[in-house]
Coordinates of C-alpha atoms in Angstrom, one line a residue:
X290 CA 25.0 77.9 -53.9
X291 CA 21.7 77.5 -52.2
X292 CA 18.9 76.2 -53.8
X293 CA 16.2 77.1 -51.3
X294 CA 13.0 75.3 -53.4
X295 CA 14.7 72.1 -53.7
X296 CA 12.3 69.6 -52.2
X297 CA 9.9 71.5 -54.6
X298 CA 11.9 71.3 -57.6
X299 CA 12.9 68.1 -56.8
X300 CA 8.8 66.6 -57.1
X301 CA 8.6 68.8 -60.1
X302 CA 11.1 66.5 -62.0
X303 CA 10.0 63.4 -60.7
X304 CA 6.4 64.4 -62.0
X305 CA 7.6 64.9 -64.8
X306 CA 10.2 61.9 -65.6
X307 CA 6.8 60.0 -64.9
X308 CA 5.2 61.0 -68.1
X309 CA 4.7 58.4 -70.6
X310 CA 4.8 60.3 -73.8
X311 CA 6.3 63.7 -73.7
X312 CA 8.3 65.4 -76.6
X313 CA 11.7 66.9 -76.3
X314 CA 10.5 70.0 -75.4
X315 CA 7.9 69.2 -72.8
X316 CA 10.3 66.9 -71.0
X317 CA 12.7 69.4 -70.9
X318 CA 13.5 70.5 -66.8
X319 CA 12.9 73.8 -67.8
X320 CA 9.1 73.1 -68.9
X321 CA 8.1 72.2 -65.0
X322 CA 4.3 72.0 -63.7
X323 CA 2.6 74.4 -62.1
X324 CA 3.1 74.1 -58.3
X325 CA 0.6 72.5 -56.5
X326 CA 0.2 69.3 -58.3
X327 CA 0.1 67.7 -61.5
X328 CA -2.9 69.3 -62.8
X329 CA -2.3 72.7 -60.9
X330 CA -5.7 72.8 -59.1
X331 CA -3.7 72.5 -55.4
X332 CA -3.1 75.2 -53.3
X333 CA 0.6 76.2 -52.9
X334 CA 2.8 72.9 -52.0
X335 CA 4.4 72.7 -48.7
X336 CA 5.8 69.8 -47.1
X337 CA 5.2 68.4 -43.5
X338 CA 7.3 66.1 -40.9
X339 CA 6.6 65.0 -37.5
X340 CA 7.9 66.5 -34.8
X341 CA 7.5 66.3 -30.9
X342 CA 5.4 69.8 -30.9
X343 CA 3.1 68.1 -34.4
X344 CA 3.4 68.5 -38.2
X345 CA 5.3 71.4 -39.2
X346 CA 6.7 72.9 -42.0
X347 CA 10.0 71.6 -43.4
X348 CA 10.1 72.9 -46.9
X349 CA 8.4 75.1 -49.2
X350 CA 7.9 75.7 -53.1
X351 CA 8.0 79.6 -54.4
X352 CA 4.6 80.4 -54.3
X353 CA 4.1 79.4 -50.6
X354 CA 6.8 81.2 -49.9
X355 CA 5.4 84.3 -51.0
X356 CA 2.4 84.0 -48.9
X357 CA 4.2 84.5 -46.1
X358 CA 4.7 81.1 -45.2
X359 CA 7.8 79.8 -43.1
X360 CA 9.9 76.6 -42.5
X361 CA 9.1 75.6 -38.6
X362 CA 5.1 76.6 -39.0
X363 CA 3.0 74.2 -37.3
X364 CA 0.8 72.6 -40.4
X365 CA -2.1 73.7 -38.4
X366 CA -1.4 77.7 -38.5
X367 CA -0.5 77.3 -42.3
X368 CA -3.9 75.6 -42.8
X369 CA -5.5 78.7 -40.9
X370 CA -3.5 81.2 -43.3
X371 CA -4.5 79.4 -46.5
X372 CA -6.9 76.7 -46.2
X373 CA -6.0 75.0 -49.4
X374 CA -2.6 73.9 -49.2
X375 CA -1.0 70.6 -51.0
X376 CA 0.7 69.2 -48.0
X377 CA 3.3 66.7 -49.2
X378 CA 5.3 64.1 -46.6
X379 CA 8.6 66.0 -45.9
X380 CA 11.5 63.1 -47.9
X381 CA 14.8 64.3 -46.8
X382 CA 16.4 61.2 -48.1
X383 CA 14.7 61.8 -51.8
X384 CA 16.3 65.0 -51.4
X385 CA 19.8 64.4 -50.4
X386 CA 19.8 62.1 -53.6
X387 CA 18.4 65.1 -55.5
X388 CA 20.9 67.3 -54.6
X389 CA 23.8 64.6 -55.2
X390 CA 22.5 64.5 -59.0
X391 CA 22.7 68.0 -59.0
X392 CA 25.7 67.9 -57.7
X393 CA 27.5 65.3 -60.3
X394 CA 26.0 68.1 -63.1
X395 CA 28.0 70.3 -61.2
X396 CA 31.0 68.7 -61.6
X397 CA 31.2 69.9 -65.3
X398 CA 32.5 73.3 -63.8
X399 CA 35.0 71.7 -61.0
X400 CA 35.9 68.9 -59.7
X401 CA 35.8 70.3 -56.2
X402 CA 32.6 70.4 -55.3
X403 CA 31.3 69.8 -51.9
X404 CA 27.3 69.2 -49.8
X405 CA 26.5 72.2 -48.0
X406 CA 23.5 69.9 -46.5
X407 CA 20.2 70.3 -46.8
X408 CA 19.5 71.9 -49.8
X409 CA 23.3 73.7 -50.8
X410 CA 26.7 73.5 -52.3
X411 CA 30.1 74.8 -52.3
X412 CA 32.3 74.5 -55.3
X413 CA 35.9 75.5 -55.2
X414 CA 36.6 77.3 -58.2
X415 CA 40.6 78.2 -58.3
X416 CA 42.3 77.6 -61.1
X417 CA 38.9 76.8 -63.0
X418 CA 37.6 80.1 -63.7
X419 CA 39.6 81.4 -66.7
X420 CA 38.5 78.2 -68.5
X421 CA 34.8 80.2 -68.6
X422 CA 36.1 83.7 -69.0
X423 CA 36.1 85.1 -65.2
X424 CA 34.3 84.3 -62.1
X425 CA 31.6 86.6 -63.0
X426 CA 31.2 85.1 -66.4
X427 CA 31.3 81.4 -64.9
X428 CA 28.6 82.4 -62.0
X429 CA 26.1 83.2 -64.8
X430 CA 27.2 80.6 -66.8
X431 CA 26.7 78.5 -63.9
X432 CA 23.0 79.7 -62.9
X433 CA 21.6 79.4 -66.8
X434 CA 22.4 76.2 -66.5
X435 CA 20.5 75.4 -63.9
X436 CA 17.5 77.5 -65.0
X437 CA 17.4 75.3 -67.7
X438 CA 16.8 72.2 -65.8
X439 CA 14.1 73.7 -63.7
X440 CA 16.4 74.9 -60.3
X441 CA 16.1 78.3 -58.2
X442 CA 19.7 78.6 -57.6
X443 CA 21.4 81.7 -55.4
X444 CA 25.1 82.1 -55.8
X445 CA 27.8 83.8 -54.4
X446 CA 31.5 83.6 -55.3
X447 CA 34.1 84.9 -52.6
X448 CA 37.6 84.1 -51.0
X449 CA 36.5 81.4 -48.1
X450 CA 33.5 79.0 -48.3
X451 CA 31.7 80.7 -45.5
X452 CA 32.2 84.1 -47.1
X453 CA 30.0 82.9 -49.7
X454 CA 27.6 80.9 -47.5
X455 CA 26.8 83.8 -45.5
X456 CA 25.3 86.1 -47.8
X457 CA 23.8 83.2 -50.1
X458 CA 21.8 81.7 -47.2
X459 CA 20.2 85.0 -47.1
X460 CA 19.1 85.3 -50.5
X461 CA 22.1 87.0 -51.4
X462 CA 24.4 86.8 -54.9
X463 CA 27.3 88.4 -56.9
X464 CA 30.8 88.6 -56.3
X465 CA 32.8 89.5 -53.2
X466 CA 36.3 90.3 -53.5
X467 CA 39.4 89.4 -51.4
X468 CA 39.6 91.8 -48.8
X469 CA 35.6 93.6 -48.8
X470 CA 34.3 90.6 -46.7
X471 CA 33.8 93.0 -43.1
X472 CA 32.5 95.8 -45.9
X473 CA 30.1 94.1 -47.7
X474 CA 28.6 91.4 -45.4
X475 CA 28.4 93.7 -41.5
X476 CA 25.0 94.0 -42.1
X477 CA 24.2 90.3 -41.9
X478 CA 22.1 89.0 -39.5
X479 CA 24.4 86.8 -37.0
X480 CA 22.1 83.9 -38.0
X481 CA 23.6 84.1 -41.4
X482 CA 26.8 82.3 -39.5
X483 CA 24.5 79.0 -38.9
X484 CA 24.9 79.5 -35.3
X485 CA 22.5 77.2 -32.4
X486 CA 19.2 78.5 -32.2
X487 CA 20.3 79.0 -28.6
X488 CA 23.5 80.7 -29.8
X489 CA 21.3 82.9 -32.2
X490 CA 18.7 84.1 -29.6
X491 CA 21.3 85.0 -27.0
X492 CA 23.4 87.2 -29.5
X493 CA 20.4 89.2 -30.2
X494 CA 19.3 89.8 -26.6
X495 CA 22.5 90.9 -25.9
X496 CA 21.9 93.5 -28.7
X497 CA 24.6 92.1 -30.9
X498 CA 21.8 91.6 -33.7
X499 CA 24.5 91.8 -37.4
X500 CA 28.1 90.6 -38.2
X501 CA 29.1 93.6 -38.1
X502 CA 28.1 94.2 -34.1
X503 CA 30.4 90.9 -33.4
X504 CA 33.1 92.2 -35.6
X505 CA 33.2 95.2 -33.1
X506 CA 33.3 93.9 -30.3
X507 CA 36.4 92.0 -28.0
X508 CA 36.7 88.6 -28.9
X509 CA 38.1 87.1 -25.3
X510 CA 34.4 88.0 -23.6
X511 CA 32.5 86.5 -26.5
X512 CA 34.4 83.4 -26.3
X513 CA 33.8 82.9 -22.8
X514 CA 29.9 83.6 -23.3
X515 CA 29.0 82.1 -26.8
X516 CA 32.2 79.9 -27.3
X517 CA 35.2 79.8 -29.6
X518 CA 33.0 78.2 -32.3
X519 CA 31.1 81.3 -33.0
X520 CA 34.0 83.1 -33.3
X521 CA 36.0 80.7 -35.7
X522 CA 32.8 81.1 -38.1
X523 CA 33.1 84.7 -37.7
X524 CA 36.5 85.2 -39.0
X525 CA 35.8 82.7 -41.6
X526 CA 33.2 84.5 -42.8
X527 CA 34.8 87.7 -42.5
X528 CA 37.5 86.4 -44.8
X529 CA 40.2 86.6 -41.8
X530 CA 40.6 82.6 -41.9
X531 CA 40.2 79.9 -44.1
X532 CA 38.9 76.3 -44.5
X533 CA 39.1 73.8 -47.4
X534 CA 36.3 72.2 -48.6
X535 CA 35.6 68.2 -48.2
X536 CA 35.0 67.6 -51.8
X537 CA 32.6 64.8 -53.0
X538 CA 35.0 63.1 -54.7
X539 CA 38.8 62.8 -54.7
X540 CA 40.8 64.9 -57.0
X541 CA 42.0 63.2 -60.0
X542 CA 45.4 62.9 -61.1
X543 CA 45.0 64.4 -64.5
X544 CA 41.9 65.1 -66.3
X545 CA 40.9 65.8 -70.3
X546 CA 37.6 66.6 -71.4
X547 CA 35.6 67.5 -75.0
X548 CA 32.8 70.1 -74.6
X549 CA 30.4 70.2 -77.8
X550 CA 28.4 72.5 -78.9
X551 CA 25.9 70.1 -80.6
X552 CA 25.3 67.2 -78.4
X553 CA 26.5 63.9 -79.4
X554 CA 24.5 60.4 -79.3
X555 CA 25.8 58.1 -81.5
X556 CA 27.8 54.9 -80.6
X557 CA 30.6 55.5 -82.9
X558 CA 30.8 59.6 -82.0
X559 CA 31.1 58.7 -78.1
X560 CA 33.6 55.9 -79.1
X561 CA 35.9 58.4 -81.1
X562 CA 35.8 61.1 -78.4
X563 CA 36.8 58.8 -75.7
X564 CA 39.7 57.3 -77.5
X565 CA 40.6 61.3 -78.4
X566 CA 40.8 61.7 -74.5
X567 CA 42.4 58.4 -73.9
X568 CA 45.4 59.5 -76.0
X569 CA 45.5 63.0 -74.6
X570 CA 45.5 61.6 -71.3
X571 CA 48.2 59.3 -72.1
X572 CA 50.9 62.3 -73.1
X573 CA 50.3 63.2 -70.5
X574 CA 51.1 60.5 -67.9
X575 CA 54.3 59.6 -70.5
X576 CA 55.4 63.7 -69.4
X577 CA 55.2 63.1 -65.7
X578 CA 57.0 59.4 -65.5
X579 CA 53.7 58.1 -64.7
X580 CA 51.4 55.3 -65.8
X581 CA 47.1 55.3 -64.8
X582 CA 45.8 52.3 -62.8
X583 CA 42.2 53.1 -63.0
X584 CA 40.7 55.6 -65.1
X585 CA 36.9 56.9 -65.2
X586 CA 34.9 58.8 -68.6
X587 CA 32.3 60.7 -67.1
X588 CA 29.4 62.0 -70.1
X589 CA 27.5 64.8 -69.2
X590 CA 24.0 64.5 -70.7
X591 CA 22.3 67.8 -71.5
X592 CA 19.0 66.9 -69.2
X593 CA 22.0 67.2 -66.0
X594 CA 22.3 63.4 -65.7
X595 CA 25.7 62.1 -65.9
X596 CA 26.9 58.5 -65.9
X597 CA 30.5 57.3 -65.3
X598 CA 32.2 53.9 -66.6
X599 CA 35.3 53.3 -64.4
X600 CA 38.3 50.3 -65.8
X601 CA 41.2 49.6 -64.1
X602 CA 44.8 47.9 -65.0
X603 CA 46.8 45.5 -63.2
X604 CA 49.9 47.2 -64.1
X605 CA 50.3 51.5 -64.5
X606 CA 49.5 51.7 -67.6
X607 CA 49.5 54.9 -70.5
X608 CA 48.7 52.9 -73.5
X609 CA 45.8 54.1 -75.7
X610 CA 45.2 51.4 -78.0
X611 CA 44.7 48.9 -74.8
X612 CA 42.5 51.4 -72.6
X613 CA 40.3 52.3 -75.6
X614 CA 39.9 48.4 -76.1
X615 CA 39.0 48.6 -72.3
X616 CA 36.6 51.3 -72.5
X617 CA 34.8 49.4 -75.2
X618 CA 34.4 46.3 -73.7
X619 CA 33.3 48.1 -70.8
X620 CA 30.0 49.6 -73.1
X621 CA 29.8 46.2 -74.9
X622 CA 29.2 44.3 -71.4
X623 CA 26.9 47.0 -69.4
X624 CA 23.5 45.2 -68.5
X625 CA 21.9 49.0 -68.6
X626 CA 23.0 50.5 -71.8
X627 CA 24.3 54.1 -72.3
X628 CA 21.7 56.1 -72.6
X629 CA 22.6 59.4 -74.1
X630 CA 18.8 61.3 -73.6
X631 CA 18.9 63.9 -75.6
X632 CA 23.0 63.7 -76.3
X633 CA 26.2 64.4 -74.6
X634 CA 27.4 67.9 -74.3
X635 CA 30.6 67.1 -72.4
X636 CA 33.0 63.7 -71.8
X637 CA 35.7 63.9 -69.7
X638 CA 38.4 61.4 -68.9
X639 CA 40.1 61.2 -65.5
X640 CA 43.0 59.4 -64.1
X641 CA 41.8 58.3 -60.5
X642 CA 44.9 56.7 -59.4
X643 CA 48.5 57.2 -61.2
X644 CA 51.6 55.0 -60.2
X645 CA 55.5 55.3 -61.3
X646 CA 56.1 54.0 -65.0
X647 CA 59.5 53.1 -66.3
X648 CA 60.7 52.3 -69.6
X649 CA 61.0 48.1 -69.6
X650 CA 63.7 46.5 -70.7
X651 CA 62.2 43.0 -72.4
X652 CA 64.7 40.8 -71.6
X653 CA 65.9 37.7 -73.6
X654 CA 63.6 34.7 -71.7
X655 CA 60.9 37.0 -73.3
X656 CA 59.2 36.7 -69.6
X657 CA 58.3 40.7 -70.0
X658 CA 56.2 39.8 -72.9
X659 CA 54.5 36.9 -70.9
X660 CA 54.0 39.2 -67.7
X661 CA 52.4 41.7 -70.1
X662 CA 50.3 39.0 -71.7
X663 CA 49.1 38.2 -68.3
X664 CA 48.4 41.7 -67.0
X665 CA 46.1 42.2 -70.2
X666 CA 44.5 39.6 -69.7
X667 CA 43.1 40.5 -66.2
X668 CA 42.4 44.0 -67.2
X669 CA 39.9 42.3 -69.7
X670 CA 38.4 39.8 -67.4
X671 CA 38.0 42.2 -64.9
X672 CA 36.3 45.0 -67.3
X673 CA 34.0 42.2 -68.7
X674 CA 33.2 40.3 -65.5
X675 CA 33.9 42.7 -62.7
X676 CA 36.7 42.8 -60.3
X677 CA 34.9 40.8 -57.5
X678 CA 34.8 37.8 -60.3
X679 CA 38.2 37.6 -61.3
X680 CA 40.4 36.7 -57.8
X681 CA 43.8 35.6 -57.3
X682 CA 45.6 33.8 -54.2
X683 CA 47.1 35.7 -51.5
X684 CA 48.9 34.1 -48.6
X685 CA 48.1 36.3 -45.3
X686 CA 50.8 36.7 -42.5
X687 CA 49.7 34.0 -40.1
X688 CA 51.1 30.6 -39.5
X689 CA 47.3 29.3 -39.1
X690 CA 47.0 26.8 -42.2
X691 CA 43.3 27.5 -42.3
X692 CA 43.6 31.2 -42.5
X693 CA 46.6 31.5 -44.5
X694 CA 44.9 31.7 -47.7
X695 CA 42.6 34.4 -49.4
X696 CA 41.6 35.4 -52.3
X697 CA 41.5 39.1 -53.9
X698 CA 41.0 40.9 -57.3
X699 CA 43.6 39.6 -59.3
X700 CA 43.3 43.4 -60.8
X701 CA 45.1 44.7 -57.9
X702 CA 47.7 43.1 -58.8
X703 CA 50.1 41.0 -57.1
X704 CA 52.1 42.3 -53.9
X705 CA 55.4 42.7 -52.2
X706 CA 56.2 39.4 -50.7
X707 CA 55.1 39.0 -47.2
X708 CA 56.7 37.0 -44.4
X709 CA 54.0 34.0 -44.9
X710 CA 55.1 34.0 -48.5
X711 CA 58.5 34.1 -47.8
X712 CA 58.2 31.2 -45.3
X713 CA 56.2 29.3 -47.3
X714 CA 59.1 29.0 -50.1
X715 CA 60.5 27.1 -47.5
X716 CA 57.9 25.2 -45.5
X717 CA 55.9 22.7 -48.0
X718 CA 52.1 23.2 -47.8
X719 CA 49.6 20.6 -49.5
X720 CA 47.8 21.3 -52.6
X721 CA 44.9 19.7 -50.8
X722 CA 43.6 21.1 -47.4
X723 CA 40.1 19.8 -45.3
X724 CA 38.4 22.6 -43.8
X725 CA 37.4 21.7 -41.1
X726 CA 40.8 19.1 -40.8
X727 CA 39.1 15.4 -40.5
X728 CA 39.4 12.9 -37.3
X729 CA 42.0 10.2 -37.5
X730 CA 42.5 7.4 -35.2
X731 CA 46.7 7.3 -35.2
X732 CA 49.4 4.8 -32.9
X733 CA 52.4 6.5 -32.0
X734 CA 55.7 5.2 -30.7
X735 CA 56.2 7.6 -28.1
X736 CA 53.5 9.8 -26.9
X737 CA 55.1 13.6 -28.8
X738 CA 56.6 11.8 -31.3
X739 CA 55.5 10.9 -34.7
X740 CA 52.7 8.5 -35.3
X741 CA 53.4 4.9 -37.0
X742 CA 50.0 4.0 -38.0
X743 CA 47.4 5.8 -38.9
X744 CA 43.0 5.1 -39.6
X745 CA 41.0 7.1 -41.9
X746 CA 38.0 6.6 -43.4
X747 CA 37.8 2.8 -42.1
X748 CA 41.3 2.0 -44.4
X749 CA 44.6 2.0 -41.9
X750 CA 48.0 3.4 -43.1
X751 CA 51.6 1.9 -42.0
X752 CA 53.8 5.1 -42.1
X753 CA 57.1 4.3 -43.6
X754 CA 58.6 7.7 -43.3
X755 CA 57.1 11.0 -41.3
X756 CA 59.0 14.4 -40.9
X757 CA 58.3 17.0 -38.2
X758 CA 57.0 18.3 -36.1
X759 CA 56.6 21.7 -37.1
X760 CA 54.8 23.3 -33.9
X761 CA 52.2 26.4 -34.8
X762 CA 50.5 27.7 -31.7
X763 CA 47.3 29.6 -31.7
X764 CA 47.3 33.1 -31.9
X765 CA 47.3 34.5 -28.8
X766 CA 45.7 38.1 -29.7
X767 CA 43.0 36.4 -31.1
X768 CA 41.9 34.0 -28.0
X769 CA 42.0 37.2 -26.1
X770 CA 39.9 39.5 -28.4
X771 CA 37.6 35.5 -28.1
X772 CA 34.2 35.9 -25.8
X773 CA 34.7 31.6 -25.6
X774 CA 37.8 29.8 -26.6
X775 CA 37.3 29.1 -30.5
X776 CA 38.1 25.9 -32.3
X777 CA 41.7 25.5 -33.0
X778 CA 42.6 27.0 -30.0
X779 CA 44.9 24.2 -28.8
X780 CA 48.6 23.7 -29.9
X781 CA 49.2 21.8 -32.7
X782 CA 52.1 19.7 -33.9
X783 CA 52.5 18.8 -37.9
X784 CA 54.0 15.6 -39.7
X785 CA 54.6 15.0 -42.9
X786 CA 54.3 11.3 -43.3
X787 CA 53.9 9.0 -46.0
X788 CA 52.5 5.5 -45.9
X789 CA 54.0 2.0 -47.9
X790 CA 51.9 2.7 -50.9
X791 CA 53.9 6.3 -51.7
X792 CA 50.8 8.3 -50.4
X793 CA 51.6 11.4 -48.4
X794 CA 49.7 12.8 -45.9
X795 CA 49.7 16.3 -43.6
X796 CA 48.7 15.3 -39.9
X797 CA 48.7 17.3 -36.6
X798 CA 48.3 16.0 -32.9
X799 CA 46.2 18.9 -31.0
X800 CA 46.7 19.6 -28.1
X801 CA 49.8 18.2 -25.8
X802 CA 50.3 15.5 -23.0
X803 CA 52.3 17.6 -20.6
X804 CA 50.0 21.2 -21.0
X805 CA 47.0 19.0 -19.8
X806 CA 43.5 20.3 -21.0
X807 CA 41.9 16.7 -22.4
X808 CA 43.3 14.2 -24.1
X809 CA 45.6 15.3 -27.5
X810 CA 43.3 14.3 -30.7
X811 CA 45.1 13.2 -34.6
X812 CA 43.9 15.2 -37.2
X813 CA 44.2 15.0 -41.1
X814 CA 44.7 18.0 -43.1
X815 CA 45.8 18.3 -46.2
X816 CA 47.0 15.7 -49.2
X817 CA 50.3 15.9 -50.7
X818 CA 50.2 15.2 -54.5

């Protein structure tokens, strides 16, 4: 699809969204102003950006179009041509989120739908067609649609995407089937393939001025003149090659939807129809073995917004009673409210990310039951609070005390055990760390060995027992990847000491005698309980 009025179209709905008080009707896309301005008394409305030859013309709306107007005019020739033109700054970012919105509308027809930047898409249609009777059928399904919300839309349906680009970019439409591309689209201009301006002009003095001139001709000559590009979007366009679309958003798992013929608003009907979804979505994961781990209801409003509420589980999960009690703490705790508009015409419930599901065996310590307790629990917190506010402790795989810690969403859940963990089962750690580890003054018998008095804080400590050392080094990669040697970088040996009074204590030396590089310092880093 090409939409070639879009920054046009685009200041048409913002105008309008700006009324205070309009009815149904008026504020209906459909019911645009007349181009030019709010109050129509403008000439035709074109819009300007700076370039290193001036102002010139980056987009245009219909009726400057047809006075003969062209994108790349300097501003100052259009002036000369028609004196009273509404010149508007050029916004290609205000446009690129234009055509995103139009783009989430889209996804009511596929979920393959891709940016054909500036002002296109490409929707991948297989498999979705029959669901609107035929390709034909779904094409003018597609473009009522958006005549209703105010968009100039061409479309073109064929095999490849740049079968379909081709003629589209040119004002083209209908349907081209497998096998007619060379037929129908020979008489092209060769700047229907998006080549370099360069590319473009050197075609045509070489007299090769349509498709159907380069389909003729050798290809080992006009590789070695124009390059392979130009020929790989040749034969896609031809229909000889093909070449998948990067879509928008990743394709779902599963999907179930609800299309309505009267628009829905009300709280309790949106409610219903989601937990309808939730329960067809749940057959079927139970079919495939599978359970969902995040799951997103998209509502289509009929004014072509759409808005999406996304919950996740800590655990794969297929149950409906616990994901429509997710989906409705989800509504109950958004700061911006739902706001139907004018009503719903389609919901639709996708499974984003599906994991294994096995039937579990509760066993007779009941500690299924708790782990279940648990995981619900999370999912809650998480759909309430958000997953950035509901962490859990992770130990990382590095024998640095101060970076062995971390803390993620809990609602990932917990992983497979690393070796830090699996160390750490063994190797006692404080409850207690300092960060950054404090100064001690400390007496030791020998100079590597153990020390047998210790001051901190102005209060001195006879050890009566100390175990270690346990020697952690720094990490090598890191001082490397270091512009300056970073603090910590020196050699550290641990003891585990505790004093006459029962109070245990986690002290390293830093640095050692024999290695040189100052004087080894005592350190105090963690408390035992």
């Amino acid at each position: 699809m090409w939409f070639p009025f879009l920054s046009a179209e685009r200041l048409d709905r913002q105008r309008l969204e700006r009324q205070p008080s309009a009815s149904p009707r008026a504020s209906s896309p459909s019911a645009a102003p007349a181009e030019g301005g709010p109050t129509g008394a403008a000439g035709p409305l074109v819009f300007a950006e700076r370039t290193t030859g001036g102002l010139r013309l980056a987009a245009l709306s219909r009726a400057a179009r047809a006075a003969g107007l062209e994108p790349g005019l300097t501003l100052a020739d259009a002036r000369a041509r028609l004196p009273d033109l509404d010149v508007v700054a050029f916004d290609p970012l205000a446009d690129a989120a234009f055509l995103n919105r139009v783009a989430d509308d889209c996804d009511r027809w596929t979920p393959l739908v891709a940016l054909d930047a500036p002002d296109g898409l490409v929707l991948d249609i297989s498999g979705c067609a029959h669901l609107f009777g035929g390709e034909v059928a779904l094409r003018t399904r597609l473009l009522a649609h958006l005549k209703r919300h105010g968009l100039t839309a061409y479309a073109v349906v064929a095999s490849t995407p740049d079968a379909a680009r081709a003629p589209v970019r040119c004002g083209l439409g209908g349907l081209i089937a497998p096998g007619e591309e060379a037929r129908r689209l020979s008489g092209l201009p060769v700047a229907a393939l998006g080549l370099a301006p360069a590319t473009a002009s050197g075609l045509s003095r070489a007299g090769l001025k349509t498709l159907g001139d380069l389909a003729g001709r050798p290809a080992t000559p006009l590789a070695a003149r124009f390059g392979e590009e130009m020929l790989v979007k040749l034969r896609r366009t031809l229909g000889l090659e093909d070449a998948r679309i990067v879509p928008r958003r990743p394709l779902p798992d599963c999907i179930a939807e609800r299309r309505f013929a009267e628009p829905i608003a009300r709280e309790c009907d949106i409610e219903g129809s989601l937990a309808l979804l939730v329960g067809e979505v749940g057959r079927m994961l139970e079919a495939r073995g599978e359970g969902g781990r995040a799951f997103e209801a998209s509502f289509f409003r009929t004014d072509g917004a759409v808005r999406r509420l996304t919950v996740e589980t800590a655990r794969p999960s297929r149950d409906g009673a616990s994901l429509a009690r997710l989906f409705r703490e989800k509504l109950d705790s958004l700061a911006d409210p739902l706001d139907p508009g004018f009503g719903f015409d389609l919901v639709r419930l996708a499974v984003l990310r599906a994991e294994p599901l096995a039937a579990a065996q509760i066993g007779l310590d009941g500690r299924i039951n708790e782990d279940e307790e648990i995981a619900a629990l999370v999912d809650r917190l998480t759909t309430r609070l958000g997953r950035e506010r509901v962490l859990r402790f992770m130990l990382r795989d590095t024998h640095n005390p101060s970076r062995a810690g971390a803390l993620v969403p809990a609602i990932d859940g917990p992983a497979a055990p690393s070796p830090a963990e699996a160390e750490a089962e063994t190797l006692p750690r404080p409850i207690t760390l300092f960060e950054p580890p404090q100064p001690i003054e400390a007496l030791a018998e020998v100079p590597d060995g153990p020390p047998l008095r210790f001051r901190w804080r102005r209060v001195l400590h006879e050890v009566a027992r100390a175990e270690g050392p346990e020697r952690i080094a720094p990490e090598w990669w890191r001082l490397l990847a270091a512009p300056t040697a970073p603090e910590g970088a020196r050699t550290r040996d641990y003891y585990r000491v505790e004093n006459r009074e029962g109070r245990r204590f986690w002290l390293f030396r830093a640095g050692l005698y024999e290695r040189g590089g100052g004087t080894p310092r005592w350190f105090l880093h963690g408390l035992f309980p």
